[in-house]
XYZ file of C-alpha atoms in Angstrom:
770
model
C -20.448 -39.945 -12.348
C -21.179 -41.424 -15.735
C -24.441 -40.131 -15.764
C -23.172 -36.727 -14.596
C -20.612 -36.582 -17.494
C -23.299 -37.701 -20.058
C -25.611 -34.818 -18.940
C -22.801 -32.454 -19.116
C -22.259 -33.673 -22.736
C -25.757 -33.238 -23.673
C -25.992 -29.878 -22.089
C -22.721 -28.739 -23.921
C -24.002 -29.746 -27.269
C -27.355 -27.989 -26.781
C -25.176 -24.768 -25.744
C -23.015 -25.170 -29.019
C -25.962 -25.960 -31.165
C -27.483 -22.700 -30.563
C -26.026 -19.363 -31.744
C -26.045 -17.771 -28.373
C -22.927 -19.661 -27.042
C -20.933 -18.928 -30.128
C -22.117 -15.222 -30.090
C -21.131 -14.816 -26.748
C -17.587 -16.367 -27.317
C -16.879 -14.035 -30.171
C -18.000 -11.004 -28.375
C -15.917 -11.946 -25.491
C -12.898 -12.801 -27.558
C -13.191 -9.321 -29.351
C -13.580 -7.615 -26.096
C -10.554 -8.958 -24.621
C -8.612 -8.320 -27.687
C -9.784 -4.498 -27.517
C -8.798 -4.331 -23.664
C -5.498 -5.918 -24.549
C -4.369 -4.119 -27.500
C -5.558 -0.683 -26.065
C -3.457 -1.181 -23.013
C -0.298 -2.084 -24.695
C -0.815 0.520 -27.346
C -0.769 3.069 -24.808
C 2.180 1.648 -22.807
C 4.024 1.128 -25.995
C 3.341 4.735 -27.127
C 4.679 6.031 -23.684
C 7.883 3.805 -24.314
C 8.469 5.182 -27.688
C 8.299 8.809 -26.239
C 11.314 7.697 -23.826
C 8.929 7.650 -20.514
C 10.236 5.039 -17.960
C 7.702 2.219 -17.540
C 7.304 0.163 -14.429
C 5.276 -2.813 -13.103
C 3.875 -3.681 -16.600
C 2.305 -6.791 -15.613
C 0.196 -5.274 -12.853
C -0.830 -2.407 -15.169
C -1.671 -4.468 -18.218
C -3.028 -7.560 -16.451
C -3.562 -7.007 -12.793
C -6.160 -5.075 -10.572
C -5.268 -1.904 -12.841
C -5.352 -3.769 -16.200
C -7.450 -5.945 -18.361
C -8.441 -8.657 -15.960
C -10.031 -6.220 -13.512
C -11.912 -4.562 -16.524
C -13.106 -7.876 -17.735
C -14.180 -8.831 -14.326
C -16.436 -5.951 -14.240
C -18.256 -7.045 -17.403
C -18.490 -10.778 -16.721
C -21.879 -10.635 -14.918
C -23.434 -9.491 -18.169
C -22.287 -12.992 -20.055
C -23.480 -15.668 -17.616
C -27.358 -14.989 -17.500
C -27.734 -15.369 -21.186
C -26.215 -18.864 -20.800
C -27.609 -19.935 -17.483
C -31.107 -18.813 -18.082
C -32.179 -21.828 -19.797
C -30.384 -24.444 -17.946
C -33.621 -25.708 -16.162
C -36.282 -23.172 -17.059
C -36.066 -24.660 -20.630
C -36.875 -28.326 -19.165
C -39.518 -26.610 -16.798
C -41.155 -24.794 -19.892
C -41.137 -27.575 -22.226
C -42.215 -30.252 -19.631
C -39.230 -32.518 -20.057
C -38.443 -31.894 -16.541
C -41.290 -34.310 -15.860
C -39.408 -37.093 -17.514
C -36.286 -36.465 -15.731
C -38.397 -36.731 -12.593
C -39.742 -40.086 -13.729
C -36.147 -41.359 -15.059
C -33.724 -43.305 -12.766
C -31.410 -39.976 -12.764
C -30.941 -38.627 -9.329
C -31.458 -34.528 -9.096
C -27.965 -34.319 -7.860
C -26.520 -35.782 -11.226
C -28.830 -33.391 -13.019
C -27.742 -30.271 -11.243
C -24.148 -31.652 -11.460
C -24.017 -32.319 -14.910
C -25.480 -28.994 -15.897
C -23.099 -27.271 -13.706
C -20.174 -29.181 -15.009
C -21.052 -27.967 -18.729
C -21.184 -24.350 -17.632
C -17.653 -24.901 -15.873
C -16.584 -26.367 -19.424
C -17.947 -23.347 -21.005
C -16.305 -20.991 -18.435
C -13.171 -22.921 -18.952
C -13.267 -21.690 -22.740
C -13.787 -18.152 -21.922
C -10.744 -18.284 -19.809
C -8.739 -20.154 -22.725
C -9.906 -16.916 -24.716
C -8.096 -14.858 -21.908
C -5.056 -17.310 -21.770
C -4.460 -16.353 -25.585
C -3.548 -12.707 -24.339
C -1.766 -13.771 -21.138
C 0.555 -15.978 -23.359
C 0.924 -13.158 -25.688
C 1.678 -10.746 -22.947
C 4.250 -12.979 -21.399
C 6.270 -12.549 -24.565
C 5.409 -8.903 -24.995
C 6.533 -7.862 -21.739
C 9.974 -8.399 -20.609
C 10.424 -10.426 -17.520
C 6.677 -10.654 -17.330
C 4.942 -11.903 -13.969
C 3.630 -15.040 -15.030
C 2.727 -16.052 -11.529
C 0.493 -12.991 -11.007
C -1.112 -13.465 -14.698
C -1.928 -17.305 -13.923
C -3.456 -16.084 -10.430
C -5.499 -13.710 -12.061
C -6.752 -16.489 -14.452
C -7.478 -18.520 -11.577
C -9.719 -15.708 -9.929
C -11.608 -15.039 -13.075
C -12.379 -18.823 -13.525
C -13.756 -19.130 -9.832
C -15.735 -16.015 -10.464
C -17.173 -17.312 -13.539
C -18.220 -20.709 -11.701
C -19.684 -18.725 -8.922
C -21.764 -16.819 -11.303
C -22.738 -20.209 -12.948
C -23.969 -21.643 -9.801
C -26.268 -18.564 -8.915
C -27.462 -18.643 -12.662
C -28.332 -22.342 -12.389
C -30.417 -21.955 -9.259
C -32.308 -18.701 -10.653
C -33.165 -20.998 -13.635
C -34.621 -23.562 -11.284
C -37.044 -21.011 -10.126
C -38.998 -20.159 -13.137
C -40.184 -21.732 -16.434
C -39.391 -18.359 -18.134
C -35.782 -17.766 -19.470
C -35.934 -14.208 -19.647
C -37.407 -14.039 -16.049
C -34.424 -16.430 -15.003
C -32.026 -14.013 -16.966
C -33.247 -10.734 -15.186
C -33.498 -12.528 -11.743
C -29.784 -13.548 -12.207
C -28.795 -10.136 -12.790
C -30.767 -8.994 -9.817
C -28.998 -11.254 -7.571
C -25.870 -10.346 -8.873
C -26.616 -6.883 -7.824
C -27.659 -7.949 -4.278
C -24.593 -9.837 -3.840
C -22.201 -7.148 -4.997
C -24.030 -4.443 -2.841
C -24.961 -6.460 0.316
C -21.318 -5.808 1.653
C -22.136 -2.335 2.402
C -25.420 -3.081 4.049
C -25.643 -3.157 8.106
C -21.705 -2.578 8.493
C -22.515 -0.398 11.376
C -24.247 -3.339 13.377
C -21.959 -5.834 14.891
C -23.967 -8.840 14.539
C -24.752 -8.268 10.825
C -21.225 -6.822 9.781
C -19.408 -9.976 9.520
C -22.396 -12.070 7.808
C -23.077 -9.505 5.077
C -19.317 -8.693 4.355
C -18.860 -12.575 4.096
C -21.908 -12.890 1.554
C -20.747 -10.140 -0.608
C -18.970 -10.921 -4.066
C -17.794 -7.728 -4.668
C -14.017 -7.467 -4.515
C -13.618 -11.560 -3.809
C -11.375 -11.866 -6.778
C -9.177 -8.581 -6.400
C -6.389 -10.207 -4.343
C -6.160 -12.956 -6.802
C -6.108 -10.487 -9.583
C -3.434 -8.804 -7.588
C -1.261 -11.984 -7.471
C -2.276 -13.260 -3.700
C -3.765 -16.542 -3.540
C -5.428 -17.374 -0.170
C -7.352 -20.144 0.878
C -9.800 -17.610 2.211
C -10.869 -16.237 -1.108
C -10.544 -19.677 -3.019
C -13.041 -21.125 -0.315
C -15.293 -18.375 -0.553
C -16.062 -19.265 -4.530
C -16.333 -22.891 -3.558
C -18.847 -22.228 -0.704
C -20.807 -19.871 -3.142
C -21.040 -22.751 -5.484
C -21.905 -25.185 -2.627
C -24.548 -22.957 -1.506
C -26.378 -22.380 -4.966
C -26.105 -25.778 -6.020
C -27.468 -27.039 -2.742
C -30.384 -24.548 -3.314
C -30.976 -26.010 -6.753
C -31.119 -29.609 -5.530
C -33.613 -28.632 -2.883
C -35.602 -26.810 -5.349
C -35.726 -29.670 -7.727
C -36.344 -32.231 -5.044
C -39.245 -30.170 -3.714
C -40.907 -30.504 -7.299
C -40.668 -34.306 -7.409
C -42.531 -34.714 -4.121
C -44.237 -32.841 -1.848
C -42.500 -31.199 1.082
C -44.009 -29.156 3.974
C -42.743 -25.232 3.793
C -40.968 -25.618 7.130
C -38.965 -28.918 5.916
C -38.188 -26.919 2.680
C -37.077 -23.830 4.705
C -34.934 -25.781 7.009
C -32.917 -27.605 4.179
C -32.243 -24.005 2.574
C -31.277 -22.764 6.164
C -28.983 -25.696 6.761
C -27.258 -25.362 3.200
C -26.644 -21.486 3.994
C -25.535 -22.199 7.624
C -23.179 -24.793 6.663
C -21.667 -22.385 4.234
C -21.694 -19.644 6.220
C -20.087 -21.568 9.327
C -17.467 -23.030 7.282
C -16.482 -19.597 5.433
C -16.424 -18.139 9.017
C -14.150 -20.676 10.541
C -11.400 -20.928 7.883
C -11.466 -17.244 7.302
C -10.267 -16.687 11.077
C -6.527 -15.668 11.108
C -4.290 -18.721 11.484
C -6.648 -20.661 9.525
C -5.794 -19.158 6.207
C -3.026 -20.151 3.869
C -1.347 -17.818 1.415
C 0.660 -17.777 -1.734
C 2.011 -14.589 -3.104
C 2.626 -14.999 -6.923
C 4.175 -11.896 -7.760
C 7.931 -11.559 -8.570
C 8.880 -9.324 -5.878
C 6.436 -10.485 -3.309
C 4.720 -7.214 -2.983
C 1.714 -8.569 -1.409
C 3.645 -10.145 1.534
C 5.285 -8.317 4.232
C 9.341 -7.693 3.555
C 11.747 -10.191 5.215
C 12.855 -7.593 7.864
C 8.908 -7.049 8.929
C 8.301 -10.864 8.975
C 11.434 -11.336 11.451
C 9.880 -8.599 13.772
C 6.633 -9.963 13.837
C 7.614 -13.437 14.191
C 9.745 -12.488 17.333
C 6.548 -11.227 18.931
C 5.818 -14.098 21.145
C 2.870 -12.577 23.138
C -0.312 -11.152 21.758
C -0.358 -7.760 20.350
C -3.547 -5.476 21.515
C -4.343 -2.758 18.965
C -6.691 -0.099 20.316
C -8.114 2.439 17.966
C -9.039 5.750 19.549
C -11.582 7.553 17.269
C -12.621 10.928 17.817
C -16.157 11.912 16.266
C -15.175 15.515 15.835
C -11.894 15.016 13.928
C -11.425 15.010 10.104
C -10.732 11.287 9.981
C -13.588 9.854 11.909
C -15.214 8.705 8.634
C -12.148 6.290 8.100
C -12.688 4.677 11.569
C -16.532 4.711 12.030
C -18.226 1.307 12.704
C -19.068 0.689 9.168
C -15.518 0.768 8.135
C -14.543 -1.824 10.418
C -13.952 -4.637 7.980
C -11.842 -2.324 5.878
C -9.596 -1.565 8.732
C -9.069 -5.323 9.396
C -8.277 -5.667 5.795
C -5.449 -3.233 6.155
C -4.072 -5.584 8.970
C -4.343 -8.715 7.221
C -0.572 -8.816 6.099
C 0.287 -8.852 9.643
C -2.227 -11.272 10.982
C -1.058 -13.673 8.110
C 2.239 -13.965 10.394
C 0.736 -13.114 13.822
C -2.741 -14.197 14.167
C -2.977 -13.405 17.684
C -3.630 -9.625 17.273
C -6.552 -8.324 19.137
C -8.220 -5.457 17.950
C -10.503 -2.933 20.229
C -12.203 0.335 19.185
C -12.932 3.131 21.356
C -15.013 6.061 20.220
C -15.349 9.378 21.813
C -15.709 13.203 21.307
C -13.332 15.766 22.398
C -11.897 19.037 21.059
C -9.571 18.993 18.069
C -6.618 21.346 17.282
C -6.016 22.378 20.805
C -9.355 23.310 21.524
C -10.477 25.042 18.481
C -14.097 23.752 17.519
C -14.261 22.345 13.940
C -16.973 23.221 11.617
C -20.272 25.442 11.703
C -21.346 26.663 15.183
C -18.019 27.227 16.476
C -19.461 28.623 19.734
C -21.520 25.566 20.494
C -20.332 23.430 23.333
C -18.876 19.835 22.545
C -22.199 18.197 23.516
C -23.970 20.158 20.688
C -21.338 19.714 18.224
C -21.445 15.856 19.022
C -24.926 15.456 18.593
C -25.028 17.271 15.263
C -22.071 15.025 13.807
C -23.899 11.863 15.246
C -26.918 12.986 13.028
C -24.840 13.807 10.089
C -22.722 10.230 10.245
C -26.104 8.393 11.497
C -24.307 6.391 14.101
C -25.331 5.447 17.513
C -24.803 8.042 20.093
C -24.422 5.586 22.798
C -20.895 4.408 21.158
C -19.170 7.625 22.142
C -17.550 8.424 25.535
C -17.467 12.116 26.792
C -14.462 14.007 27.100
C -14.582 13.302 30.969
C -14.888 9.714 30.324
C -12.244 9.291 27.740
C -9.695 11.397 29.996
C -10.285 8.932 32.794
C -9.175 6.025 30.497
C -6.229 7.834 28.356
C -5.105 11.333 27.789
C -4.901 11.851 23.882
C -4.249 15.514 24.177
C -0.564 15.019 23.319
C -1.757 13.358 20.026
C -4.253 16.433 19.466
C -7.079 14.025 20.165
C -6.694 12.740 16.494
C -7.439 9.193 15.300
C -4.576 7.126 16.597
C -3.891 3.260 17.196
C -2.287 2.367 20.416
C -0.158 -0.808 20.199
C 0.303 -2.762 23.631
C 2.638 -5.547 23.985
C 3.798 -7.085 27.257
C 2.952 -3.908 29.358
C 4.480 -1.631 26.822
C 2.643 1.101 24.434
C 3.336 3.173 21.611
C 1.001 4.960 18.910
C 0.513 4.543 15.247
C -0.636 7.875 13.751
C -2.524 8.813 10.610
C -0.886 11.219 8.111
C -1.576 14.261 6.050
C -0.559 12.588 3.051
C -2.636 10.451 0.319
C -1.690 7.176 1.864
C -2.964 8.251 5.363
C -2.712 5.167 7.217
C 0.738 3.935 8.444
C 2.510 1.826 6.081
C 4.732 -1.076 6.448
C 7.661 0.744 7.518
C 5.820 2.778 10.168
C 3.846 -0.021 11.483
C 7.022 -2.061 11.959
C 8.665 0.897 13.565
C 5.888 0.779 16.084
C 6.207 -2.926 16.647
C 9.886 -2.656 17.278
C 9.586 0.430 19.543
C 8.015 -2.081 21.855
C 10.866 -4.709 21.789
C 14.013 -2.799 21.879
C 15.680 0.359 23.310
C 14.840 3.109 20.886
C 17.527 5.167 19.469
C 17.583 8.412 20.891
C 18.663 11.490 18.714
C 19.436 14.440 20.778
C 19.781 18.273 19.442
C 21.981 20.642 20.931
C 20.318 23.888 22.013
C 21.610 26.896 23.703
C 23.679 28.560 20.871
C 20.390 29.595 18.686
C 20.580 26.162 16.634
C 17.756 24.865 14.542
C 14.701 23.959 16.765
C 13.006 20.643 16.492
C 9.710 22.389 17.960
C 9.181 24.977 15.459
C 7.584 24.999 11.814
C 9.480 27.814 10.796
C 11.101 27.591 7.418
C 14.635 27.176 9.069
C 13.845 24.619 11.516
C 13.562 20.928 11.906
C 10.046 20.198 13.313
C 8.851 18.413 10.230
C 11.800 16.073 10.032
C 12.037 15.117 13.546
C 8.847 15.611 15.535
C 5.668 16.557 13.177
C 3.223 13.773 14.220
C 1.263 14.171 10.907
C 4.368 13.726 8.922
C 4.746 10.111 7.797
C 8.874 10.495 7.533
C 9.304 12.254 10.854
C 11.751 10.519 12.827
C 9.315 9.981 15.863
C 7.111 8.036 13.200
C 10.039 6.146 11.807
C 11.214 4.603 15.275
C 13.404 7.239 16.832
C 13.023 9.432 19.971
C 13.833 12.988 19.846
C 15.285 15.261 22.515
C 17.251 18.201 23.306
C 20.039 19.267 25.578
C 21.681 22.610 26.601
C 25.171 21.909 27.391
C 25.738 25.165 29.508
C 23.043 23.566 32.089
C 23.622 19.989 31.510
C 25.653 17.032 29.998
C 25.336 14.864 26.955
C 23.168 11.847 28.155
C 25.296 8.678 27.857
C 22.583 6.415 26.265
C 21.702 8.686 23.275
C 22.278 7.284 19.732
C 23.670 10.610 18.148
C 24.029 14.211 19.188
C 23.135 16.785 16.488
C 24.678 20.326 16.157
C 22.674 22.248 13.801
C 23.819 25.603 12.658
C 24.700 27.338 15.803
C 24.677 31.199 15.404
C 26.785 32.024 18.400
C 30.321 30.636 19.334
C 30.317 27.341 21.375
C 32.000 28.461 24.721
C 34.790 26.568 26.213
C 32.454 24.597 28.781
C 30.331 23.400 25.727
C 33.506 22.703 23.717
C 35.066 20.745 26.374
C 32.064 18.561 26.744
C 31.810 17.965 22.910
C 35.336 17.053 22.573
C 34.927 14.534 25.452
C 32.013 13.188 23.848
C 33.831 12.768 20.733
C 36.810 11.319 22.412
C 34.435 8.691 24.109
C 33.235 7.635 20.927
C 30.084 9.174 20.689
C 27.937 9.429 17.292
C 27.657 12.879 15.890
C 25.835 15.129 13.215
C 27.481 18.476 12.579
C 25.700 20.982 9.925
C 27.117 24.179 9.406
C 26.241 27.228 7.180
C 27.906 30.040 4.944
C 29.252 32.993 6.858
C 29.537 30.738 9.966
C 32.402 28.591 9.308
C 34.580 29.860 12.237
C 31.859 28.860 14.707
C 32.232 25.153 13.894
C 35.918 24.963 12.526
C 37.425 24.854 15.989
C 35.453 21.642 16.528
C 35.718 20.091 13.282
C 39.471 20.435 13.468
C 39.567 18.031 16.117
C 38.116 15.621 13.150
C 40.612 16.528 10.867
C 38.032 18.665 8.869
C 37.444 22.220 7.997
C 34.372 24.085 6.617
C 36.119 26.104 3.464
C 35.602 29.865 3.025
C 33.222 31.320 0.926
C 29.753 29.915 -0.651
C 29.174 27.110 -3.136
C 27.064 28.552 -6.083
C 25.535 26.772 -9.046
C 24.797 28.192 -12.652
C 21.054 28.187 -13.217
C 18.626 30.499 -15.306
C 15.726 29.653 -13.113
C 16.783 29.130 -9.414
C 18.787 31.069 -7.099
C 22.449 30.721 -7.627
C 23.076 29.514 -4.078
C 20.721 26.591 -4.537
C 23.103 23.828 -4.747
C 21.799 20.409 -6.247
C 24.542 18.067 -5.058
C 25.049 14.502 -6.326
C 25.116 11.509 -4.163
C 28.194 9.597 -4.147
C 28.290 5.662 -4.033
C 28.994 5.814 -0.367
C 25.581 7.700 0.251
C 23.611 5.364 -2.316
C 24.546 2.394 -0.002
C 23.275 4.150 3.111
C 19.741 2.493 2.077
C 18.223 0.288 -0.504
C 15.561 2.962 -1.491
C 18.639 5.412 -2.134
C 20.315 2.476 -4.062
C 16.919 1.666 -6.110
C 15.491 5.064 -6.834
C 18.025 7.605 -6.391
C 21.370 6.374 -7.601
C 21.394 7.852 -11.064
C 20.307 11.474 -11.449
C 18.442 12.684 -8.518
C 20.190 15.420 -6.315
C 19.830 16.674 -2.733
C 18.968 20.294 -2.690
C 21.225 22.547 -0.442
C 20.309 26.142 -0.369
C 23.375 28.197 0.977
C 26.212 25.547 1.390
C 29.851 25.348 2.060
C 32.514 22.885 0.864
C 34.282 20.641 3.320
C 38.269 20.655 3.341
C 38.968 16.981 4.002
C 42.832 17.377 2.841
C 43.556 20.884 4.158
C 44.135 20.151 7.821
C 47.466 18.988 9.016
C 47.680 15.131 9.702
C 49.300 15.993 12.931
C 46.320 17.756 14.262
C 45.307 16.870 17.766
C 42.384 14.471 16.674
C 39.961 13.831 19.668
C 40.138 10.323 20.833
C 43.588 9.732 19.200
C 42.796 7.575 16.208
C 42.291 9.352 13.022
C 38.927 8.630 10.808
C 38.145 6.996 7.565
C 36.616 9.810 5.662
C 34.292 9.409 2.706
C 32.442 12.142 0.831
C 28.582 11.649 0.557
C 27.356 14.459 -1.606
C 29.697 16.174 -4.368
C 29.466 19.360 -6.347
C 29.739 19.256 -10.108
C 32.933 21.229 -11.355
C 31.001 21.948 -14.753
C 28.013 23.907 -13.233
C 29.405 24.636 -9.417
C 32.057 26.614 -7.915
C 33.221 27.907 -4.610
C 32.778 31.844 -4.550
C 35.095 33.422 -2.173
C 33.899 37.026 -2.495
C 30.252 38.415 -1.217
C 27.575 36.753 -3.119
C 24.675 38.881 -4.220
C 21.833 36.821 -5.068
C 19.497 39.482 -6.864
C 22.188 40.862 -8.989
C 23.038 40.309 -12.385
C 24.115 36.673 -13.597
C 26.802 35.265 -11.292
C 30.033 34.676 -13.172
C 32.899 32.337 -12.268
C 35.966 34.594 -11.473
C 39.228 33.131 -10.732
C 40.886 36.297 -10.153
C 38.523 36.792 -6.991
C 39.679 33.538 -5.653
C 36.637 31.535 -7.021
C 37.483 27.874 -7.223
C 35.875 25.367 -9.964
C 36.411 21.821 -8.639
C 34.511 18.856 -7.178
C 33.954 19.649 -3.509
C 32.286 17.348 -1.056
C 29.410 19.043 0.772
C 28.500 15.990 3.260
C 30.997 13.348 4.514
C 30.925 10.364 6.920
C 33.602 9.623 9.209
C 34.219 6.385 10.799
C 36.762 4.954 13.380
C 36.836 2.162 16.230
C 36.875 3.678 19.546
C 36.578 1.507 22.882
C 35.506 -1.707 20.537
C 32.707 0.433 18.993
C 32.561 1.928 15.647
C 31.938 5.667 15.914
C 30.101 7.347 13.196
C 30.079 11.137 12.597
C 28.290 13.318 9.778
C 29.561 16.695 8.831
C 27.119 18.540 6.284
C 28.012 21.896 4.545
C 24.367 22.882 4.755
C 21.956 22.759 7.664
C 18.908 23.796 5.352
C 18.760 20.496 3.439
C 17.090 19.088 6.627
C 14.789 21.970 7.071
C 10.949 22.365 7.101
C 11.450 24.449 3.948
C 13.495 22.072 1.968
C 11.461 19.052 2.637
C 8.430 21.224 1.513
C 10.299 21.892 -1.919
C 8.229 21.050 -5.158
C 9.995 22.896 -7.919
C 12.861 20.426 -8.058
C 13.008 16.555 -7.722
C 15.305 15.888 -5.048
C 15.990 13.039 -2.643
C 16.129 15.177 0.763
C 13.513 12.800 2.477
C 15.324 9.775 1.656
C 18.471 11.213 2.164
C 18.024 12.644 5.557
C 16.204 9.518 7.139
C 19.000 7.454 5.799
C 21.526 9.736 7.703
C 19.781 9.112 11.073
C 19.339 5.426 10.195
C 23.026 5.233 9.455
C 23.859 6.973 13.033
C 21.929 4.360 14.835
C 23.454 1.431 12.897
C 20.516 1.179 10.610
C 18.293 -0.220 13.516
C 15.783 2.223 12.331
C 14.125 2.941 10.044
C 12.967 -0.681 9.275
C 14.200 -1.508 6.005
C 11.043 -2.595 3.804
C 12.282 -1.835 0.325
C 11.727 -4.482 -2.399
C 13.782 -5.271 -5.336
C 12.887 -3.018 -8.270
C 10.552 -4.643 -10.546
C 11.915 -6.232 -13.619
C 8.985 -6.048 -15.936
C 9.569 -2.352 -17.068
C 9.988 -2.986 -20.876
C 7.673 -3.781 -23.718
C 9.119 -5.745 -26.468
C 6.949 -3.971 -28.779
C 6.597 -0.889 -30.855
C 3.719 1.042 -32.304
C 3.948 -0.836 -35.562
C 3.961 -4.240 -34.047
C 0.960 -3.146 -32.075
C -0.910 -2.522 -35.203
C -0.357 -6.138 -36.236
C -1.464 -7.396 -32.940
C -4.825 -5.280 -33.293
C -5.452 -7.031 -36.802
C -4.707 -10.677 -35.218
C -6.918 -10.188 -32.134
C -9.559 -7.691 -33.588
C -9.994 -9.328 -36.820
C -8.551 -12.577 -37.485
C -9.236 -14.634 -34.534
C -12.852 -13.374 -33.949
C -13.499 -13.833 -37.515
C -12.100 -17.433 -37.268
C -14.375 -18.167 -34.321
C -17.391 -16.809 -35.933
C -16.569 -18.873 -39.091
C -16.176 -21.966 -37.097
C -19.546 -21.305 -35.153
C -21.450 -20.511 -38.294
C -19.980 -23.728 -40.031
C -21.197 -25.963 -37.133
C -24.684 -24.289 -36.856
C -25.392 -24.488 -40.577
C -23.920 -27.917 -40.870
C -26.350 -29.145 -38.030
C -29.330 -27.407 -39.379
C -28.701 -29.175 -42.829
C -28.726 -32.502 -40.938
């Protein structure tokens, strides 16, 4: 060990007695300073302009910040340092002296690599200057993520150093060693995209690829798999260096040299393969809010699954999302499942490829008159995939009927004989997120909450995509927030011909356009008296259709229409504010929508929670605890009693016509105890807030998505959707202004690089004089 340290010290002296080491340190320090000051300057400007900031640690340092940018340039520095480690000895002839000395080859290689580790540590110290500065500049900075990123960059530098050392052993020309190192860096960066469609080669090339290996560390997730990868790369290339130097000391037949290289590579690959299997990987999430880890609720669900889970992906060649599921994307798919494999390593994955019609039999692309086989042949040639992978329509129909899923790319979850589907969505995220995946898991383990919509009086439909209907919210399979993708089952019932099922989670009565007859009314009153959960949504002009039922709850829809004064919007577009009771319905509402965001209600009526006599015959006997969820603003809203003409001149508040300007609830929740169970009822003064059109509104920022889902979650006692909201990040403020950033620029772009340059020049000049 002493010899190794002595060689390392000598090598460091040689490095720092040459201009190149000092020059690279100065350039690296200046580049880091430029990246840091540019980043904080832009965020400080946004802050000075009043823009809200969020997750500044990630944006300044993490996978979106300076660490990621610096990582993409590190490969340019190391070849200039490593090119002379051994080629200098070979070119000058001193390698023969080393061979004849009592120094072992392992000590030579170890000493030179140790010197490079020390130099890499100096580079990380340069980065640490900005890391420490950032900890002070960012309020509540994520120190764990910052130091995780520094670890990732240091490991990457050490891996680059080992590769450069080996390439230096292969030639006596330093320039050739540098160029060869760059070429090998490129090979290791791109090899992960090679042969990904071949099962045998996929895992090997993906493991050898160095591209993206530090990304998790930069994001704050430290795993033994990533750390071990860099250690294995170092082991492999140091081992190659030792074999190369040993073969120069004494003659070895080619097959023995090849065998040694192969043995080192095999040991490294097998070690990496074994310790990268699920169940053998350790994780530490260094982020403040543990955003790289499943939320506690999802962890609990996953840990309760005590039998193997089988995930079978059915991928249609002719469907738009095939490119996301083709064989070359297999490792990317497994990467999306890694957070779940961390807590449940016995998940099994199967992939079934087929071709079949899409969009209910309408062919896709050119040649629409072609038969399916001709289309499939064309797509196979375009995607360059093996045609033997794909099952014909007849074969896939015998295996499973995917026509109810429109023959789209779906993932079937199978657990203890029960199955459900995870779907891909028509949004930028495409794949199911943590909430949707956890809902799929939970569907396999518990009885699903069933939401039943009343039909028969021309209520809103759950099957139509029209503006006033509810398909997007309830049953649109490609919509992420649809109830069926959040863990609910959706059904309908016509009370003229049937009864309300006893096992439902809630009944929905959405804007009936004809009166409820006596038979239907009797069944509804019995349902309420029995403690059933209920959602009732009314509309202006139809108050009298629902008031007979609402009076049994102690409520009444007010006469008139609520209007809102606005220069740009229709006067009947009401933007109602959330009350504290509504905000507490879900964490996402409390975190993101508690302050200023409203719920849009086009055409709403107020709900009178005081105008019904308390001696009214309440269904079930006991009175309800009533709390408003949405309220109007008395400064801009009022209840207009007369006829509302929306395309006339500006709507004016007219008390003489009965207009009433006061805060009015437009949504309320009712709670009481019935038969030992808490009965929950929601009454909405507008049915459109749940409609397809309102969920697609883009001209006003609203909370309809989250509010609507929270309503149904509350009705089923928050069993679904699975709560995955994390605490709001705290690193949302910079302790800087534009003026203080200018001072940082002077220090980081002028003073520090200048001092380092002067130090290097002083040492080099002093040595030259000696």
